[in-house]
Amino acid sequence: MRIRRKFRSKNDFFWVSTRYFITKKINQEELSQFDKLELVEADDTGTENIVSSYVCADIFPSTSWLTGDRYLYLLEQFRSKSKLKINLTDPKQRLVPLFTGNINFIASEHEDYWYLYVRLPEWKNTQMYPALIYSWDLDKVETAIENILQEEPETIEMIFDLVSDAIDTNNRTVDKPLEVPFYPFPYFEGMNKIGMDKYWLGLYWRNNKYDISFLKEMCELCSENKIGKISITPWKSFVVKGIPKESKLVWEKFLGKRGINVRHSMLELNWHIPVANKDALNLKKYLVSNFDQNDISTYGLTFGITDYSKAAYYFTSIVVEKNKQPEMIGNFQTRDTYNLLYAKNFDPNTRQYIMHVQDVDKVELPGLLMELSQLYFDQLGSEKEVEKEAETKKETTELEVYQCTDCLTIYDESFGDITQNIAPKTVFNDLPESYECSLCEASKSSFQKVVLVK
């Protein structure tokens, strides 16, 4: 089950950034200690549906303007319960997936502006919203999209038109496509340094089970250290940030007394499995054991096990997909079979999956996964070489655009300006004289032709 939103220890609230705690057993007497606690069954919908990469702020690569405190202000906007899954993420980190929500806000290079990628529940593919969303309009735009669901929009253009009619927003023109750099999946466990005098702690338990007494003691320790936030990653692990240098030994003593190992290998850390699914957990243990016996490295890769009974939307490098058992007459039984898929370039953010093998037995999986792991390391870095070659070529390419002299917003003829119904490929000179800058509303005459070197 999930523990929703807040823990209370002494007089302080501890905010949890994402989703799951699985408890070993439910003791109502223990739970009564938390006066702001709400229990939600696993896989229930309509609650705790915002995933953010706040957990990565300050400890992994990040967009310069998107600091930890900025996330907290932004998350405060979302006060109503949405039926849609919302992601609020930084494209420069790898721990939290970018595109697994119905509404995916992804930070742009422009301060306080976000790309928006939409995949409504009935849509098969994700589509990019044709404008950048201002930070303080995020909840307003998400609410507007939810309110128009009864219109059954089929395209992102329909959504854009309906949202534009419904609310006023401070949108900005999309002047370049979203670029998501490739990073190997990070190691996120153990005690790690932040700056000169702080630490962050990553905690992972094999069975994704956390005792209520452990949670209470951890919250009290956070209170003593004036740490007001505990993050949970989508990989069902904790991250506690801001541990003072002088308290490091106290935390290590706490972990030791609890018998918590903080040195799991990447063989164990990088798995995403269905919540409270014993079959999936046992399959993971079987595969990890085989990797360990063969001394296989999976650093930088992630693995997912999917339940055939539910629609899956992957965000792992490699997917183990269990096939549905055929319906049989009588007591005749068949063995489980599996498919193996892997993301293009082993990068989940490509959202393209390639079928590697189909209908294989469990005993064949370890060898095939090792084969895919070797394929990953064979091609690792080759994409960067291609990117460097492309960048070298771009350096010799000149692009003529028009730039607002007041706020430096760019009008690129190849993109147009959908915020003012200007279609792509519209020449600047053909714009109406009434055209204004989409950001500062300066007149058309305020734009100057400039040459960008790409």
Coordinates of C-alpha atoms in Angstrom, one line a residue:
M1 CA 0.0 0.0 0.0
R2 CA 1.0 3.6 -0.3
I3 CA 1.3 6.2 2.5
R4 CA 0.0 9.4 1.2
R5 CA 1.6 12.7 1.2
K6 CA 2.7 13.6 4.8
F7 CA 4.3 12.0 7.9
R8 CA 4.2 13.8 11.2
S9 CA 6.9 13.4 13.7
K10 CA 6.9 15.7 16.8
N11 CA 5.6 19.0 15.3
D12 CA 7.1 18.8 11.9
F13 CA 5.7 17.6 8.6
F14 CA 7.8 15.5 6.2
W15 CA 6.8 15.8 2.6
V16 CA 7.3 12.8 0.3
S17 CA 7.9 13.6 -3.4
T18 CA 6.6 10.5 -5.1
R19 CA 4.9 7.2 -4.4
Y20 CA 5.3 3.9 -2.8
F21 CA 6.0 2.5 0.7
I22 CA 5.2 -1.2 1.0
T23 CA 4.8 -2.2 4.6
K24 CA 5.7 -5.6 6.0
K25 CA 2.5 -5.7 8.1
I26 CA -0.2 -3.3 9.0
N27 CA -0.5 -2.6 12.7
Q28 CA -3.4 -0.1 13.3
E29 CA -1.9 0.9 16.6
E30 CA 1.3 1.9 15.0
L31 CA -0.5 3.8 12.2
S32 CA -2.5 5.8 14.7
Q33 CA 0.7 7.7 15.6
F34 CA 0.4 9.5 12.3
D35 CA -2.5 11.9 12.5
K36 CA -2.1 13.1 8.9
L37 CA -1.9 9.6 7.3
E38 CA -4.0 8.3 4.5
L39 CA -3.6 4.7 3.2
V40 CA -4.1 4.0 -0.4
E41 CA -4.2 0.5 -1.9
A42 CA -1.5 -0.4 -4.4
D43 CA -2.3 0.6 -8.0
D44 CA -5.3 2.7 -6.9
T45 CA -5.8 5.7 -9.2
G46 CA -6.6 9.4 -8.6
T47 CA -4.1 10.0 -5.8
E48 CA -0.4 10.8 -5.6
N49 CA -0.1 11.1 -9.3
I50 CA 2.6 13.8 -9.6
V51 CA 6.1 12.5 -10.2
S52 CA 8.9 15.1 -10.2
S53 CA 12.7 15.1 -10.5
Y54 CA 13.0 17.1 -7.3
V55 CA 14.7 14.0 -6.0
C56 CA 17.6 14.6 -8.4
A57 CA 18.1 18.3 -7.7
D58 CA 21.6 19.1 -6.3
I59 CA 22.8 15.5 -6.6
F60 CA 22.6 14.8 -10.4
P61 CA 23.1 16.9 -13.5
S62 CA 20.4 19.6 -13.8
T63 CA 19.1 22.5 -15.8
S64 CA 20.8 25.6 -14.3
W65 CA 17.6 27.5 -13.4
L66 CA 15.7 24.4 -12.0
T67 CA 16.8 24.3 -8.4
G68 CA 15.3 22.3 -5.6
D69 CA 13.4 25.1 -4.1
R70 CA 11.9 26.0 -7.5
Y71 CA 10.3 22.5 -7.6
L72 CA 8.7 23.1 -4.2
Y73 CA 7.0 26.3 -5.3
L74 CA 5.8 24.7 -8.5
L75 CA 4.4 21.6 -6.8
E76 CA 2.4 23.9 -4.5
Q77 CA 0.3 24.9 -7.5
F78 CA -1.2 21.4 -7.9
R79 CA -3.8 21.5 -5.1
S80 CA -6.7 19.7 -6.8
K81 CA -6.8 15.9 -7.4
S82 CA -6.2 15.2 -11.0
K83 CA -7.3 12.1 -12.8
L84 CA -4.3 12.4 -15.1
K85 CA -0.7 11.4 -14.3
I86 CA 1.6 14.4 -14.2
N87 CA 5.4 14.4 -14.6
L88 CA 7.5 17.5 -13.8
T89 CA 11.0 16.7 -14.9
D90 CA 14.4 17.9 -15.8
P91 CA 15.8 16.4 -19.1
K92 CA 19.3 16.5 -17.8
Q93 CA 18.8 13.8 -15.2
R94 CA 18.1 10.1 -15.8
L95 CA 16.7 8.8 -12.5
V96 CA 13.1 10.0 -13.0
P97 CA 11.4 9.2 -16.3
L98 CA 10.3 12.1 -18.6
F99 CA 7.5 10.7 -20.6
T100 CA 5.5 8.2 -18.5
G101 CA 2.7 10.7 -17.5
N102 CA -0.4 11.8 -19.3
I103 CA 0.9 15.3 -18.9
N104 CA 4.6 15.7 -19.1
F105 CA 6.2 19.1 -18.3
I106 CA 9.9 19.0 -19.2
A107 CA 12.2 22.0 -18.4
S108 CA 13.5 24.0 -21.4
E109 CA 16.6 26.1 -21.5
H110 CA 14.5 29.2 -21.1
E111 CA 14.1 30.1 -17.5
D112 CA 10.6 29.2 -16.1
Y113 CA 9.4 27.7 -19.4
W114 CA 8.5 24.1 -20.0
Y115 CA 7.9 21.8 -22.9
L116 CA 4.7 19.9 -22.6
Y117 CA 4.2 16.4 -24.0
V118 CA 0.7 15.0 -23.8
R119 CA -0.4 11.4 -23.9
L120 CA -4.0 11.1 -22.9
P121 CA -5.2 7.7 -21.5
E122 CA -6.7 6.6 -24.9
W123 CA -3.7 7.8 -26.9
K124 CA -1.0 5.4 -28.1
N125 CA 1.7 8.0 -28.7
T126 CA 3.0 11.2 -27.0
Q127 CA 2.5 14.5 -28.8
M128 CA 4.4 17.8 -28.2
Y129 CA 2.3 20.8 -27.3
P130 CA 3.2 23.6 -29.8
A131 CA 4.2 26.2 -27.2
L132 CA 6.3 26.5 -24.1
I133 CA 4.4 26.7 -20.8
Y134 CA 5.2 29.3 -18.2
S135 CA 6.1 27.9 -14.8
W136 CA 3.2 29.6 -13.0
D137 CA 0.7 28.3 -15.6
L138 CA 1.4 24.6 -15.1
D139 CA -1.6 23.8 -13.0
K140 CA -3.8 26.0 -14.9
V141 CA -2.9 24.3 -18.2
E142 CA -3.2 20.8 -16.7
T143 CA -6.6 21.6 -15.2
A144 CA -7.8 23.0 -18.6
I145 CA -6.7 19.8 -20.4
E146 CA -8.6 17.7 -17.8
N147 CA -11.7 19.8 -18.3
I148 CA -11.7 19.3 -22.0
L149 CA -11.4 15.5 -21.9
Q150 CA -15.2 15.2 -22.5
E151 CA -14.5 16.8 -25.9
E152 CA -12.4 13.7 -26.7
P153 CA -9.5 15.6 -28.4
E154 CA -7.6 13.4 -30.8
T155 CA -4.7 15.7 -31.7
I156 CA -2.4 18.1 -29.8
E157 CA -3.6 20.9 -32.1
M158 CA -7.2 20.3 -30.9
I159 CA -6.0 20.5 -27.3
F160 CA -4.0 23.7 -28.0
D161 CA -7.1 25.4 -29.5
L162 CA -9.4 24.3 -26.7
V163 CA -7.0 25.3 -24.0
S164 CA -6.3 28.7 -25.7
D165 CA -10.0 29.4 -25.8
A166 CA -10.5 28.4 -22.1
I167 CA -7.6 30.2 -20.4
D168 CA -5.1 33.0 -20.7
T169 CA -1.5 31.9 -20.5
N170 CA 1.9 33.4 -20.8
N171 CA 3.1 31.0 -23.4
R172 CA 6.4 31.3 -25.4
T173 CA 7.1 30.1 -28.9
V174 CA 8.9 26.8 -29.3
D175 CA 12.2 28.0 -31.0
K176 CA 14.0 24.6 -31.0
P177 CA 13.1 20.9 -30.5
L178 CA 13.6 19.3 -27.1
E179 CA 17.0 17.8 -26.8
V180 CA 17.4 15.0 -24.2
P181 CA 21.1 14.1 -23.6
F182 CA 21.9 10.5 -23.0
Y183 CA 23.3 9.6 -19.6
P184 CA 23.9 6.1 -18.2
F185 CA 21.5 5.2 -15.4
P186 CA 23.0 6.7 -12.2
Y187 CA 24.0 4.9 -9.0
F188 CA 21.7 6.3 -6.3
E189 CA 22.5 4.5 -3.0
G190 CA 24.8 5.1 0.0
M191 CA 26.1 8.2 1.7
N192 CA 27.3 10.7 -0.8
K193 CA 28.7 14.2 -0.4
I194 CA 26.9 17.5 -1.5
G195 CA 29.2 20.5 -1.5
M196 CA 31.6 20.9 1.4
D197 CA 29.5 20.1 4.5
K198 CA 26.4 18.2 3.5
Y199 CA 25.5 14.6 2.5
W200 CA 22.7 12.9 0.7
L201 CA 21.7 9.3 1.5
G202 CA 20.2 6.8 -0.9
L203 CA 18.4 3.8 0.7
Y204 CA 17.2 0.7 -1.1
W205 CA 15.7 -2.5 0.2
R206 CA 15.5 -5.7 -1.8
N207 CA 11.9 -6.5 -1.2
N208 CA 10.6 -2.8 -1.3
K209 CA 9.3 -3.3 2.3
Y210 CA 9.6 -0.7 5.0
D211 CA 8.5 -1.1 8.6
I212 CA 6.4 1.6 10.1
S213 CA 8.8 1.8 13.1
F214 CA 11.7 2.4 10.7
L215 CA 9.8 5.2 8.9
K216 CA 8.9 6.9 12.2
E217 CA 12.5 6.7 13.5
M218 CA 13.9 8.0 10.2
C219 CA 11.4 11.0 10.3
E220 CA 12.5 11.7 13.9
L221 CA 16.1 11.7 12.8
C222 CA 15.3 14.0 9.9
S223 CA 13.6 16.3 12.4
E224 CA 16.6 16.4 14.6
N225 CA 18.7 17.4 11.6
K226 CA 16.2 20.0 10.4
I227 CA 15.6 18.0 7.2
G228 CA 12.0 18.6 6.1
K229 CA 11.7 16.5 3.0
I230 CA 12.2 12.8 2.2
S231 CA 12.1 11.8 -1.5
I232 CA 11.1 8.5 -2.9
T233 CA 12.4 7.6 -6.4
P234 CA 10.3 5.7 -9.0
W235 CA 12.7 2.8 -8.2
K236 CA 11.1 2.5 -4.7
S237 CA 14.1 3.8 -2.9
F238 CA 14.6 6.7 -0.5
V239 CA 16.8 9.8 -1.0
V240 CA 17.4 12.0 2.0
K241 CA 19.2 15.3 1.2
G242 CA 21.0 17.8 3.4
I243 CA 22.4 15.6 6.1
P244 CA 24.9 17.7 8.1
K245 CA 28.5 16.6 8.1
E246 CA 28.5 16.4 11.9
S247 CA 25.5 14.0 11.8
K248 CA 27.0 11.6 9.3
L249 CA 28.1 9.2 12.0
V250 CA 24.7 9.3 13.7
W251 CA 23.0 8.3 10.4
E252 CA 25.5 5.5 9.8
K253 CA 24.8 4.2 13.4
F254 CA 21.1 4.3 12.6
L255 CA 21.5 2.2 9.5
G256 CA 23.8 -0.2 11.2
K257 CA 21.4 -0.8 14.1
R258 CA 18.6 -1.4 11.6
G259 CA 20.8 -3.8 9.6
I260 CA 20.4 -1.8 6.4
N261 CA 22.9 -2.5 3.6
V262 CA 23.7 0.5 1.5
R263 CA 26.1 -1.2 -0.8
H264 CA 23.8 -3.1 -3.2
S265 CA 25.2 -3.5 -6.7
M266 CA 23.7 -2.1 -9.8
L267 CA 22.5 -5.6 -10.5
E268 CA 19.8 -5.1 -7.9
L269 CA 19.2 -1.3 -7.9
N270 CA 18.2 -0.8 -11.6
W271 CA 14.9 -2.8 -11.7
H272 CA 11.4 -1.6 -12.1
I273 CA 8.8 -4.2 -11.2
P274 CA 5.0 -4.1 -10.5
V275 CA 4.1 -3.2 -6.9
A276 CA 3.5 -6.1 -4.5
N277 CA 3.9 -8.7 -7.3
K278 CA 5.6 -11.8 -5.9
D279 CA 6.0 -13.5 -9.2
A280 CA 7.9 -10.4 -10.7
L281 CA 10.0 -10.1 -7.5
N282 CA 11.0 -13.8 -7.7
L283 CA 11.8 -13.5 -11.4
K284 CA 14.0 -10.5 -10.6
K285 CA 15.8 -12.5 -7.9
Y286 CA 16.4 -15.4 -10.3
L287 CA 17.8 -13.1 -13.0
V288 CA 20.0 -11.1 -10.6
S289 CA 21.4 -14.4 -9.1
N290 CA 22.4 -15.5 -12.6
F291 CA 24.0 -12.2 -13.4
D292 CA 25.9 -12.4 -10.1
Q293 CA 27.1 -15.9 -10.7
N294 CA 28.4 -15.0 -14.2
D295 CA 30.0 -11.7 -12.9
I296 CA 28.0 -9.6 -15.4
S297 CA 28.0 -5.8 -15.2
T298 CA 24.8 -3.9 -15.9
Y299 CA 26.0 -0.5 -14.9
G300 CA 24.1 2.2 -16.7
L301 CA 21.2 -0.1 -17.8
T302 CA 17.7 -0.5 -16.3
F303 CA 15.4 -3.5 -16.4
G304 CA 11.6 -3.7 -16.2
I305 CA 9.3 -6.6 -15.7
T306 CA 5.8 -6.1 -16.9
D307 CA 2.5 -7.7 -16.0
Y308 CA 0.6 -8.9 -19.0
S309 CA -2.7 -8.1 -17.4
K310 CA -2.1 -4.4 -17.4
A311 CA -1.3 -1.9 -20.2
A312 CA 2.4 -1.1 -19.8
Y313 CA 4.2 2.1 -20.7
Y314 CA 7.9 1.4 -20.4
F315 CA 10.6 3.6 -19.1
T316 CA 13.5 1.1 -18.8
S317 CA 16.4 0.2 -21.1
I318 CA 15.4 -3.5 -21.3
V319 CA 11.9 -4.9 -20.8
V320 CA 11.0 -8.5 -19.7
E321 CA 7.4 -8.9 -20.9
K322 CA 5.5 -11.9 -19.6
N323 CA 3.0 -13.4 -22.1
K324 CA -0.6 -14.2 -21.2
Q325 CA -1.2 -17.9 -20.6
P326 CA -3.5 -19.4 -23.3
E327 CA -6.8 -20.7 -22.2
M328 CA -6.7 -24.4 -21.7
I329 CA -9.4 -27.1 -21.4
G330 CA -9.2 -29.3 -18.3
N331 CA -6.1 -29.4 -16.0
F332 CA -3.5 -29.1 -18.8
Q333 CA -0.9 -26.5 -17.9
T334 CA 1.8 -24.7 -19.9
R335 CA 5.0 -22.9 -18.9
D336 CA 5.2 -19.2 -18.8
T337 CA 6.9 -17.5 -21.8
Y338 CA 8.5 -14.1 -22.1
N339 CA 9.4 -11.5 -24.7
L340 CA 12.5 -9.3 -24.5
L341 CA 12.4 -5.7 -25.8
Y342 CA 15.1 -3.0 -25.6
A343 CA 14.9 0.8 -26.1
K344 CA 16.4 2.3 -29.1
N345 CA 20.1 3.0 -28.3
F346 CA 19.1 1.6 -24.8
D347 CA 17.7 5.0 -24.0
P348 CA 14.2 4.9 -22.6
N349 CA 13.7 8.6 -23.5
T350 CA 13.5 7.6 -27.2
R351 CA 10.2 5.9 -26.4
Q352 CA 10.9 3.4 -29.2
Y353 CA 11.2 -0.2 -28.3
I354 CA 12.7 -3.0 -30.4
M355 CA 11.7 -6.6 -30.1
H356 CA 14.7 -8.8 -29.4
V357 CA 13.1 -12.2 -28.9
Q358 CA 9.6 -13.6 -28.4
D359 CA 8.1 -16.6 -26.5
V360 CA 11.2 -17.8 -24.7
D361 CA 11.2 -19.8 -21.5
K362 CA 12.4 -18.5 -18.2
V363 CA 15.6 -20.5 -18.3
E364 CA 16.6 -18.8 -21.5
L365 CA 16.2 -15.2 -20.1
P366 CA 19.6 -14.9 -18.2
G367 CA 21.7 -15.7 -21.3
L368 CA 19.6 -13.4 -23.5
L369 CA 19.8 -10.5 -21.0
M370 CA 23.5 -10.9 -20.8
E371 CA 23.6 -10.8 -24.6
L372 CA 21.7 -7.5 -24.6
S373 CA 23.9 -6.2 -21.8
Q374 CA 27.0 -6.9 -24.0
L375 CA 25.3 -5.3 -27.0
Y376 CA 24.7 -2.1 -24.8
F377 CA 28.4 -1.9 -23.9
D378 CA 29.5 -2.6 -27.5
Q379 CA 27.5 0.4 -28.7
L380 CA 28.0 2.7 -25.7
G381 CA 29.6 6.0 -26.8
S382 CA 29.0 5.5 -30.5
E383 CA 26.0 7.8 -30.4
K384 CA 28.1 10.5 -28.8
E385 CA 30.6 10.2 -31.6
V386 CA 27.8 10.6 -34.1
E387 CA 26.5 13.6 -32.2
K388 CA 30.0 15.2 -32.2
E389 CA 30.2 14.7 -35.9
A390 CA 26.7 16.3 -36.3
E391 CA 27.8 19.2 -34.0
T392 CA 30.9 19.8 -36.1
K393 CA 28.7 20.0 -39.2
K394 CA 26.3 22.3 -37.5
E395 CA 29.1 24.7 -36.6
T396 CA 29.4 25.5 -40.3
T397 CA 25.7 26.0 -40.8
E398 CA 24.2 29.5 -40.7
L399 CA 20.6 30.0 -39.9
E400 CA 18.8 33.3 -40.5
V401 CA 16.1 34.1 -37.8
Y402 CA 14.4 37.2 -36.6
Q403 CA 15.0 38.3 -33.0
C404 CA 13.0 40.7 -30.8
T405 CA 15.3 43.5 -29.7
D406 CA 13.4 44.0 -26.4
C407 CA 13.4 40.5 -24.9
L408 CA 15.5 38.5 -27.4
T409 CA 12.7 36.0 -28.4
I410 CA 13.4 34.4 -31.7
Y411 CA 11.0 34.0 -34.6
D412 CA 12.2 31.0 -36.7
E413 CA 10.4 30.7 -40.0
S414 CA 10.6 26.9 -40.0
F415 CA 8.6 26.8 -36.7
G416 CA 6.2 29.7 -37.2
D417 CA 4.4 30.9 -34.1
I418 CA 1.4 28.8 -33.2
T419 CA 0.6 31.0 -30.3
Q420 CA -0.6 33.5 -32.8
N421 CA -1.8 31.0 -35.5
I422 CA 1.3 31.5 -37.6
A423 CA 1.9 28.3 -39.5
P424 CA 5.4 26.8 -39.9
K425 CA 7.3 27.9 -43.1
T426 CA 5.7 31.4 -42.9
V427 CA 8.2 34.0 -44.1
F428 CA 8.8 36.8 -41.7
N429 CA 8.0 39.5 -44.3
D430 CA 4.6 37.8 -44.8
L431 CA 3.6 38.2 -41.2
P432 CA 0.8 40.7 -40.7
E433 CA 1.8 44.2 -39.5
S434 CA -0.2 43.5 -36.3
Y435 CA 2.1 40.6 -35.4
E436 CA 3.6 41.0 -31.9
C437 CA 6.3 39.2 -29.9
S438 CA 4.8 36.2 -28.2
L439 CA 6.6 37.0 -25.0
C440 CA 6.8 40.8 -24.5
E441 CA 4.2 41.9 -27.1
A442 CA 6.7 44.2 -28.9
S443 CA 5.6 45.1 -32.4
K444 CA 6.8 43.4 -35.6
S445 CA 9.2 46.3 -36.3
S446 CA 11.1 45.5 -33.1
F447 CA 12.4 42.3 -34.7
Q448 CA 15.8 42.3 -36.4
K449 CA 17.3 39.7 -38.7
V450 CA 20.2 37.8 -37.1
V451 CA 22.4 34.9 -38.2
L452 CA 22.8 32.0 -35.9
V453 CA 25.7 29.7 -36.3
K454 CA 24.6 26.1 -35.6

